[in-house]
Structures are given as structure tokens and as C-alpha cells.
mmCIF file of C-alpha atoms in Angstrom:
data_model
loop_
_atom_site.group_PDB
_atom_site.id
_atom_site.type_symbol
_atom_site.label_atom_id
_atom_site.label_comp_id
_atom_site.label_asym_id
_atom_site.label_seq_id
_atom_site.Cartn_x
_atom_site.Cartn_y
_atom_site.Cartn_z
ATOM 1 C CA MET H 11 -78.645 -5.911 2.316
ATOM 2 C CA THR H 12 -80.447 -8.026 5.078
ATOM 3 C CA GLU H 13 -81.636 -11.400 4.518
ATOM 4 C CA GLU H 14 -85.146 -10.900 5.446
ATOM 5 C CA SER H 15 -85.340 -8.091 2.867
ATOM 6 C CA VAL H 16 -85.186 -10.378 0.113
ATOM 7 C CA LEU H 17 -86.655 -13.840 1.506
ATOM 8 C CA ARG H 18 -90.424 -14.132 2.273
ATOM 9 C CA PRO H 19 -92.820 -17.196 2.473
ATOM 10 C CA SER H 20 -94.621 -17.732 -0.960
ATOM 11 C CA LEU H 21 -98.208 -18.206 -1.407
ATOM 12 C CA ILE H 22 -98.980 -21.877 -2.170
ATOM 13 C CA ALA H 23 -102.769 -22.533 -3.089
ATOM 14 C CA PRO H 24 -103.206 -22.281 -6.935
ATOM 15 C CA VAL H 25 -106.007 -20.640 -8.594
ATOM 16 C CA GLY H 26 -108.899 -22.672 -8.907
ATOM 17 C CA HIS H 27 -108.381 -24.589 -5.810
ATOM 18 C CA VAL H 28 -111.461 -25.578 -3.967
ATOM 19 C CA GLU H 29 -111.540 -26.809 -0.136
ATOM 20 C CA PRO H 30 -114.039 -27.197 2.779
ATOM 21 C CA VAL H 31 -114.122 -24.227 5.514
ATOM 22 C CA PRO H 32 -114.338 -26.165 9.025
ATOM 23 C CA ARG H 33 -115.640 -23.067 10.767
ATOM 24 C CA ARG H 34 -119.293 -21.647 10.984
ATOM 25 C CA ILE H 35 -119.587 -18.536 8.419
ATOM 26 C CA ARG H 36 -122.281 -15.977 8.310
ATOM 27 C CA GLY H 37 -123.300 -12.922 6.350
ATOM 28 C CA THR H 38 -125.697 -10.076 7.715
ATOM 29 C CA ILE H 39 -127.506 -7.358 5.709
ATOM 30 C CA GLY H 40 -129.485 -4.538 7.460
ATOM 31 C CA GLY H 41 -129.117 -6.553 10.927
ATOM 32 C CA ARG H 42 -130.719 -9.625 9.361
ATOM 33 C CA VAL H 43 -129.317 -12.954 8.856
ATOM 34 C CA ALA H 44 -128.639 -13.385 5.075
ATOM 35 C CA PHE H 45 -126.844 -16.881 5.356
ATOM 36 C CA ASP H 46 -125.818 -19.096 8.093
ATOM 37 C CA THR H 47 -123.444 -22.033 7.160
ATOM 38 C CA ARG H 48 -120.989 -24.854 8.451
ATOM 39 C CA ARG H 49 -120.741 -25.961 5.030
ATOM 40 C CA ALA H 50 -119.060 -23.350 3.209
ATOM 41 C CA LEU H 51 -116.149 -23.574 0.507
ATOM 42 C CA TYR H 52 -112.707 -21.790 -0.038
ATOM 43 C CA VAL H 53 -112.246 -20.741 -3.487
ATOM 44 C CA TRP H 54 -108.983 -19.695 -5.064
ATOM 45 C CA GLU H 55 -110.204 -17.391 -7.889
ATOM 46 C CA TRP H 56 -106.525 -15.943 -7.607
ATOM 47 C CA ARG H 57 -103.572 -16.793 -5.360
ATOM 48 C CA ALA H 58 -103.388 -13.805 -3.002
ATOM 49 C CA TYR H 59 -106.611 -15.163 -0.783
ATOM 50 C CA PRO H 60 -109.707 -17.249 -1.363
ATOM 51 C CA GLN H 61 -113.513 -16.333 -1.431
ATOM 52 C CA TRP H 62 -116.259 -18.187 0.138
ATOM 53 C CA SER H 63 -119.028 -20.154 -1.468
ATOM 54 C CA ILE H 64 -122.069 -20.673 0.453
ATOM 55 C CA PRO H 65 -124.366 -23.531 -0.435
ATOM 56 C CA VAL H 66 -128.001 -22.070 -1.479
ATOM 57 C CA GLU H 67 -129.837 -24.287 0.877
ATOM 58 C CA ASP H 68 -127.963 -22.282 3.918
ATOM 59 C CA MET H 69 -129.462 -18.930 2.438
ATOM 60 C CA ALA H 70 -132.302 -17.408 4.374
ATOM 61 C CA GLU H 71 -135.714 -17.700 2.280
ATOM 62 C CA GLY H 72 -135.967 -15.389 -0.329
ATOM 63 C CA VAL H 73 -132.853 -13.732 -0.559
ATOM 64 C CA LEU H 74 -131.414 -14.742 -3.200
ATOM 65 C CA VAL H 75 -133.040 -12.800 -6.676
ATOM 66 C CA ASP H 76 -132.347 -14.228 -9.953
ATOM 67 C CA GLU H 77 -131.270 -11.741 -12.388
ATOM 68 C CA GLY H 78 -131.033 -13.526 -15.459
ATOM 69 C CA HIS H 79 -127.409 -13.083 -16.564
ATOM 70 C CA THR H 80 -124.752 -15.937 -16.673
ATOM 71 C CA GLU H 81 -120.831 -15.030 -17.319
ATOM 72 C CA ASP H 82 -117.822 -16.693 -17.366
ATOM 73 C CA ARG H 83 -116.287 -16.045 -13.608
ATOM 74 C CA GLY H 84 -112.678 -17.836 -14.297
ATOM 75 C CA VAL H 85 -113.040 -20.693 -12.236
ATOM 76 C CA ALA H 86 -116.423 -21.568 -14.353
ATOM 77 C CA SER H 87 -119.614 -19.761 -15.231
ATOM 78 C CA ALA H 88 -122.079 -18.461 -12.844
ATOM 79 C CA ARG H 89 -125.557 -17.064 -12.838
ATOM 80 C CA ARG H 90 -126.136 -13.487 -11.613
ATOM 81 C CA HIS H 91 -128.285 -12.875 -8.324
ATOM 82 C CA GLY H 92 -129.273 -9.976 -6.349
ATOM 83 C CA LEU H 93 -130.055 -10.234 -2.761
ATOM 84 C CA ARG H 94 -133.281 -9.175 -0.771
ATOM 85 C CA VAL H 95 -133.421 -8.916 2.797
ATOM 86 C CA GLY H 96 -136.411 -7.022 4.286
ATOM 87 C CA SER H 97 -136.236 -3.407 2.641
ATOM 88 C CA GLU H 98 -132.686 -4.002 1.671
ATOM 89 C CA VAL H 99 -132.034 -5.080 -1.828
ATOM 90 C CA ARG H 100 -128.515 -5.284 -3.412
ATOM 91 C CA ALA H 101 -128.512 -5.589 -7.199
ATOM 92 C CA GLY H 102 -125.498 -7.941 -8.653
ATOM 93 C CA ALA H 103 -124.562 -8.899 -5.346
ATOM 94 C CA ALA H 104 -124.373 -13.113 -5.741
ATOM 95 C CA TRP H 105 -123.250 -15.604 -8.260
ATOM 96 C CA VAL H 106 -124.649 -18.662 -8.579
ATOM 97 C CA TRP H 107 -121.979 -21.259 -9.937
ATOM 98 C CA ALA H 108 -123.322 -23.416 -13.001
ATOM 99 C CA ASP H 109 -122.997 -26.992 -13.838
ATOM 100 C CA ASP H 110 -119.776 -26.565 -15.541
ATOM 101 C CA ALA H 111 -118.365 -25.354 -12.242
ATOM 102 C CA PRO H 112 -116.318 -27.990 -9.991
ATOM 103 C CA GLU H 113 -118.519 -30.529 -8.315
ATOM 104 C CA PRO H 114 -118.138 -29.020 -5.003
ATOM 105 C CA LEU H 115 -119.124 -25.767 -6.018
ATOM 106 C CA ARG H 116 -122.293 -26.606 -7.847
ATOM 107 C CA GLY H 117 -125.584 -25.261 -5.954
ATOM 108 C CA THR H 118 -123.091 -22.767 -4.132
ATOM 109 C CA VAL H 119 -123.091 -18.841 -4.038
ATOM 110 C CA ARG H 120 -120.184 -16.670 -4.161
ATOM 111 C CA PHE H 121 -120.896 -12.940 -2.908
ATOM 112 C CA GLU H 122 -119.624 -9.509 -3.704
ATOM 113 C CA TRP H 123 -117.864 -8.826 -0.506
ATOM 114 C CA ASP H 124 -118.968 -5.098 -0.100
ATOM 115 C CA ALA H 125 -122.876 -6.445 -0.702
ATOM 116 C CA LEU H 126 -123.295 -7.857 2.818
ATOM 117 C CA ASP H 127 -123.130 -5.290 5.573
ATOM 118 C CA SER H 128 -121.070 -7.825 8.011
ATOM 119 C CA TRP H 129 -119.372 -10.933 7.907
ATOM 120 C CA PHE H 130 -118.569 -13.454 10.586
ATOM 121 C CA GLU H 131 -116.104 -16.539 11.221
ATOM 122 C CA GLU H 132 -117.674 -18.088 13.791
ATOM 123 C CA ASP H 133 -118.540 -14.874 16.328
ATOM 124 C CA GLU H 134 -115.489 -12.568 14.982
ATOM 125 C CA PRO H 135 -115.959 -10.359 12.324
ATOM 126 C CA VAL H 136 -113.969 -10.730 9.272
ATOM 127 C CA PHE H 137 -112.687 -7.567 7.404
ATOM 128 C CA VAL H 138 -111.883 -7.018 3.427
ATOM 129 C CA HIS H 139 -112.147 -10.592 2.210
ATOM 130 C CA PRO H 140 -111.642 -14.260 3.458
ATOM 131 C CA ARG H 141 -108.683 -15.036 5.732
ATOM 132 C CA SER H 142 -106.712 -17.740 3.928
ATOM 133 C CA PRO H 143 -105.608 -20.821 5.943
ATOM 134 C CA TYR H 144 -102.225 -20.870 4.275
ATOM 135 C CA SER H 145 -101.511 -17.249 5.269
ATOM 136 C CA ARG H 146 -100.097 -16.025 8.589
ATOM 137 C CA ILE H 147 -99.184 -12.731 10.522
ATOM 138 C CA ASP H 148 -96.352 -12.967 13.566
ATOM 139 C CA THR H 149 -95.119 -10.180 15.596
ATOM 140 C CA ARG H 150 -91.690 -10.551 17.249
ATOM 141 C CA ARG H 151 -90.049 -8.086 19.409
ATOM 142 C CA SER H 152 -86.729 -7.272 18.270
ATOM 143 C CA SER H 153 -83.539 -5.254 18.937
ATOM 144 C CA SER H 154 -82.852 -4.083 15.473
ATOM 145 C CA SER H 155 -82.644 -0.443 15.237
ATOM 146 C CA VAL H 156 -84.752 1.019 12.559
ATOM 147 C CA ARG H 157 -84.345 4.715 11.086
ATOM 148 C CA VAL H 158 -86.726 6.167 8.776
ATOM 149 C CA GLU H 159 -85.778 8.768 6.102
ATOM 150 C CA ILE H 160 -87.479 10.836 2.972
ATOM 151 C CA ASP H 161 -85.469 13.333 1.300
ATOM 152 C CA GLY H 162 -82.877 12.922 3.693
ATOM 153 C CA VAL H 163 -85.318 13.720 6.579
ATOM 154 C CA VAL H 164 -85.205 12.042 9.488
ATOM 155 C CA LEU H 165 -89.037 10.808 10.514
ATOM 156 C CA ALA H 166 -88.278 8.006 12.647
ATOM 157 C CA ASP H 167 -84.765 6.784 14.934
ATOM 158 C CA ALA H 168 -85.792 3.685 17.150
ATOM 159 C CA PRO H 169 -83.285 1.478 19.078
ATOM 160 C CA HIS H 170 -85.675 -1.346 18.480
ATOM 161 C CA CYS H 171 -88.992 -2.415 17.020
ATOM 162 C CA VAL H 172 -91.316 -4.962 16.314
ATOM 163 C CA LYS H 173 -91.371 -6.697 13.250
ATOM 164 C CA LEU H 174 -94.668 -8.214 11.619
ATOM 165 C CA TYR H 175 -94.306 -10.853 9.149
ATOM 166 C CA GLU H 176 -97.085 -11.648 6.869
ATOM 167 C CA THR H 177 -97.097 -14.472 4.176
ATOM 168 C CA GLY H 178 -96.353 -12.893 0.643
ATOM 169 C CA LEU H 179 -95.451 -9.683 2.004
ATOM 170 C CA PRO H 180 -92.411 -7.989 3.210
ATOM 171 C CA THR H 181 -91.178 -7.713 6.760
ATOM 172 C CA ARG H 182 -92.953 -4.316 8.673
ATOM 173 C CA TYR H 183 -91.147 -2.417 11.087
ATOM 174 C CA TYR H 184 -93.637 -1.212 13.833
ATOM 175 C CA LEU H 185 -92.229 1.561 15.901
ATOM 176 C CA ASP H 186 -93.121 3.058 19.494
ATOM 177 C CA ARG H 187 -94.771 6.583 18.457
ATOM 178 C CA GLY H 188 -91.864 8.231 20.915
ATOM 179 C CA TYR H 189 -89.370 7.309 18.289
ATOM 180 C CA VAL H 190 -91.585 8.797 15.252
ATOM 181 C CA ASP H 191 -91.461 12.799 14.770
ATOM 182 C CA LEU H 192 -94.880 13.102 13.990
ATOM 183 C CA SER H 193 -94.383 16.869 14.085
ATOM 184 C CA LYS H 194 -93.048 16.382 10.803
ATOM 185 C CA LEU H 195 -96.002 14.036 9.412
ATOM 186 C CA ARG H 196 -99.573 15.052 8.599
ATOM 187 C CA LEU H 197 -102.325 13.458 10.001
ATOM 188 C CA SER H 198 -104.435 11.705 6.970
ATOM 189 C CA ASP H 199 -108.329 10.871 6.911
ATOM 190 C CA THR H 200 -107.822 7.415 5.343
ATOM 191 C CA VAL H 201 -108.865 4.415 6.605
ATOM 192 C CA THR H 202 -107.547 1.121 5.146
ATOM 193 C CA GLY H 203 -108.685 -2.698 6.415
ATOM 194 C CA CYS H 204 -106.922 -5.617 6.292
ATOM 195 C CA ALA H 205 -108.493 -9.531 6.714
ATOM 196 C CA TYR H 206 -105.834 -10.118 9.281
ATOM 197 C CA LYS H 207 -104.876 -6.975 11.271
ATOM 198 C CA GLY H 208 -108.220 -5.253 11.224
ATOM 199 C CA MET H 209 -108.924 -1.465 10.308
ATOM 200 C CA THR H 210 -106.395 1.470 10.620
ATOM 201 C CA SER H 211 -106.770 3.661 13.125
ATOM 202 C CA SER H 212 -104.437 6.591 11.567
ATOM 203 C CA TYR H 213 -102.280 7.095 8.326
ATOM 204 C CA TRP H 214 -99.861 10.005 7.930
ATOM 205 C CA SER H 215 -98.466 11.698 5.154
ATOM 206 C CA PHE H 216 -95.145 13.901 4.723
ATOM 207 C CA VAL H 217 -94.687 17.120 2.925
ATOM 208 C CA ASN H 218 -91.420 18.310 1.920
ATOM 209 C CA ASP H 219 -90.220 21.400 -0.221
ATOM 210 C CA GLY H 220 -93.535 21.223 -1.889
ATOM 211 C CA ALA H 221 -93.254 17.446 -2.490
ATOM 212 C CA THR H 222 -96.317 15.386 -1.041
ATOM 213 C CA HIS H 223 -95.867 11.988 0.128
ATOM 214 C CA GLU H 224 -99.187 10.445 0.701
ATOM 215 C CA ASP H 225 -100.098 7.707 3.760
ATOM 216 C CA ILE H 226 -96.490 6.759 4.147
ATOM 217 C CA ALA H 227 -97.359 5.518 7.485
ATOM 218 C CA TRP H 228 -100.196 3.963 9.634
ATOM 219 C CA ALA H 229 -101.319 2.540 12.967
ATOM 220 C CA TYR H 230 -103.268 0.103 14.425
ATOM 221 C CA ASP H 231 -104.611 1.034 17.732
ATOM 222 C CA TYR H 232 -107.052 -1.484 17.796
ATOM 223 C CA PRO H 233 -105.896 -4.491 15.533
ATOM 224 C CA THR H 234 -107.188 -8.227 15.821
ATOM 225 C CA ASN H 235 -106.043 -10.845 18.147
ATOM 226 C CA GLN H 236 -103.336 -12.068 15.841
ATOM 227 C CA ALA H 237 -101.604 -8.421 15.542
ATOM 228 C CA THR H 238 -101.857 -7.336 19.276
ATOM 229 C CA GLY H 239 -97.920 -6.868 19.695
ATOM 230 C CA VAL H 240 -97.982 -3.688 17.031
ATOM 231 C CA ALA H 241 -101.175 -2.120 18.974
ATOM 232 C CA GLY H 242 -100.681 1.601 18.878
ATOM 233 C CA MET H 243 -97.354 1.484 17.012
ATOM 234 C CA VAL H 244 -96.563 3.253 13.694
ATOM 235 C CA THR H 245 -94.642 1.795 10.482
ATOM 236 C CA PHE H 246 -93.749 2.895 7.304
ATOM 237 C CA TYR H 247 -94.335 1.317 4.021
ATOM 238 C CA ASN H 248 -91.201 0.019 2.852
ATOM 239 C CA GLU H 249 -91.679 0.897 -0.624
ATOM 240 C CA ARG H 250 -91.856 4.770 -0.119
ATOM 241 C CA VAL H 251 -89.288 5.378 2.367
ATOM 242 C CA ASP H 252 -85.610 4.801 2.819
ATOM 243 C CA LEU H 253 -85.443 2.304 5.552
ATOM 244 C CA TYR H 254 -82.276 1.415 7.645
ATOM 245 C CA VAL H 255 -82.398 -1.820 9.857
ATOM 246 C CA ASP H 256 -79.345 -2.109 12.138
ATOM 247 C CA GLY H 257 -77.684 0.710 9.817
ATOM 248 C CA THR H 258 -77.990 -0.841 6.654
ATOM 249 C CA LEU H 259 -80.268 0.834 4.093
ATOM 250 C CA LEU H 260 -83.005 -2.073 2.762
ATOM 251 C CA PRO H 261 -84.019 -1.956 -1.019
ATOM 252 C CA ARG H 262 -87.375 -0.407 -1.619
ATOM 253 C CA THR H 263 -89.627 -3.452 -2.003
ATOM 254 C CA SER H 264 -92.400 -4.417 -3.815
ATOM 255 C CA GLY H 265 -95.732 -5.538 -2.400
ATOM 256 C CA ALA H 266 -98.233 -2.336 -1.982
ATOM 257 C CA ALA H 267 -100.526 -4.236 1.017
ATOM 258 C CA LYS H 268 -100.074 -2.768 4.403
#
């Protein structure tokens, strides 16, 4: 077992932690701005990553529509609102924190992510959820050899790789496509997004003797700036394949995020 297969940086922000966002945050609906703020807050409702809360004063006029319902949102109670921008209406899309919330959150709004059409951090789009200021990704070219097998069938055999390190997740091993036997893989229609790497361009499944292993490999052809080191390369879920690094079989790790 290699050391890197069992060690990984841990998540450090506790649930309920609140702190300011030192960046301009914008959200749009139907091509129109719903809010534009330089006073957003990070709010950790769970440890993996934060949400953004936006001051009500920085919402476009008339966007928030009170739906008359209050419920416990974990960090505190909040009142549910819809969003109306022009002819676009999004029910149950926003929550205004109540007076029992931590003082910085009072008078701010937390959104259901998919209720907005697009999110921007400064002038760059943000996918899936806000990026945690305490999480990072790094890519490193490596002379480590990588072999990938399922049911004894070799799907990839590369003399080198690019290792992608992401806080809280297992190391991913990205391989040049020339070392991946794509003739044994079936292209999938699946598309997923990552706040740190962007949107996937391809997924592949493997079928062998009637056994189907869905979406075991993927690629980012056009990743974010932070992940350009793996552009166009293919990686496999450590959790679902037999992965040999420098000849050593790694344990199948937990952590399903790609």
C-alpha cells in the first residue's frame, strides 16, 4: 500500500462557521441580474463546502417574493421566498435567515443553487456550489506507472500519469488517452460538474460477460484554470477498479466525488 493511498488533507471548517467572502458574487436568472454583492458570506451548513448568503439589500428590487413559510435550516430558522425576475418565477428558491441566526447572517439570503441560471465569482462562472477557501486542487506530473483492471481485464497501462490532489478526496490518477484502451469502454451520456474542475466532457462504462460497470472513467477536456494539468486526460474511480500504482494494488477507497 502506498502512503498517498491512505493519507489525505482533511476538511477543517466546522458546521455553522460563518465568514466574509472577499470577492464579488453575482447570480442571474433569465439573463438578468438577481443580485450583485461584495458583501457575501460563507456559511458551512455541512463540512464539505460552504453556501453563500447574500445581503437582502444587494438583491435586485422586487426579486424576493415572501411565501409565508418558516422552517429550521440547521444553522438557524429561515423564511422561504420565491424569486421573480421579469417573466421568470422560481418558487421555493431562497431563504431569508431569521432573528435566531448568528448575527452576521441576519438579513441575508441563502439560495437553492439550481434556482439561479448562473453564478459568478468576480467574472468567472462557478459550478455546482461555492468553492471553499480551505479546499484546493493541485496537479503534478509523475513518473509513477498506473495500471487499471476490472475482472482481470486491463483497461489502461501507463508509464506515467498526472496526479490530482483535492482536499478531502483520494488522489486521482489521470492518464494520457493513448495508454487507455478505449475500445474496451463504452461512451456514456453522463455529464457531471465540479466546483473546482468544471464540467466533464466524457464518461465511459465497461461491460464484461454481462456485468456492467457504469461510469467508471471520465475526462475534463476544458477544465477550470486550476485543473488545466489534466485537460483531455482520462481517470478512473479508485473505488470501482483495481488500480496499480508502481506495481502496488491500492485499496479501493471511499469518497465518491470525482
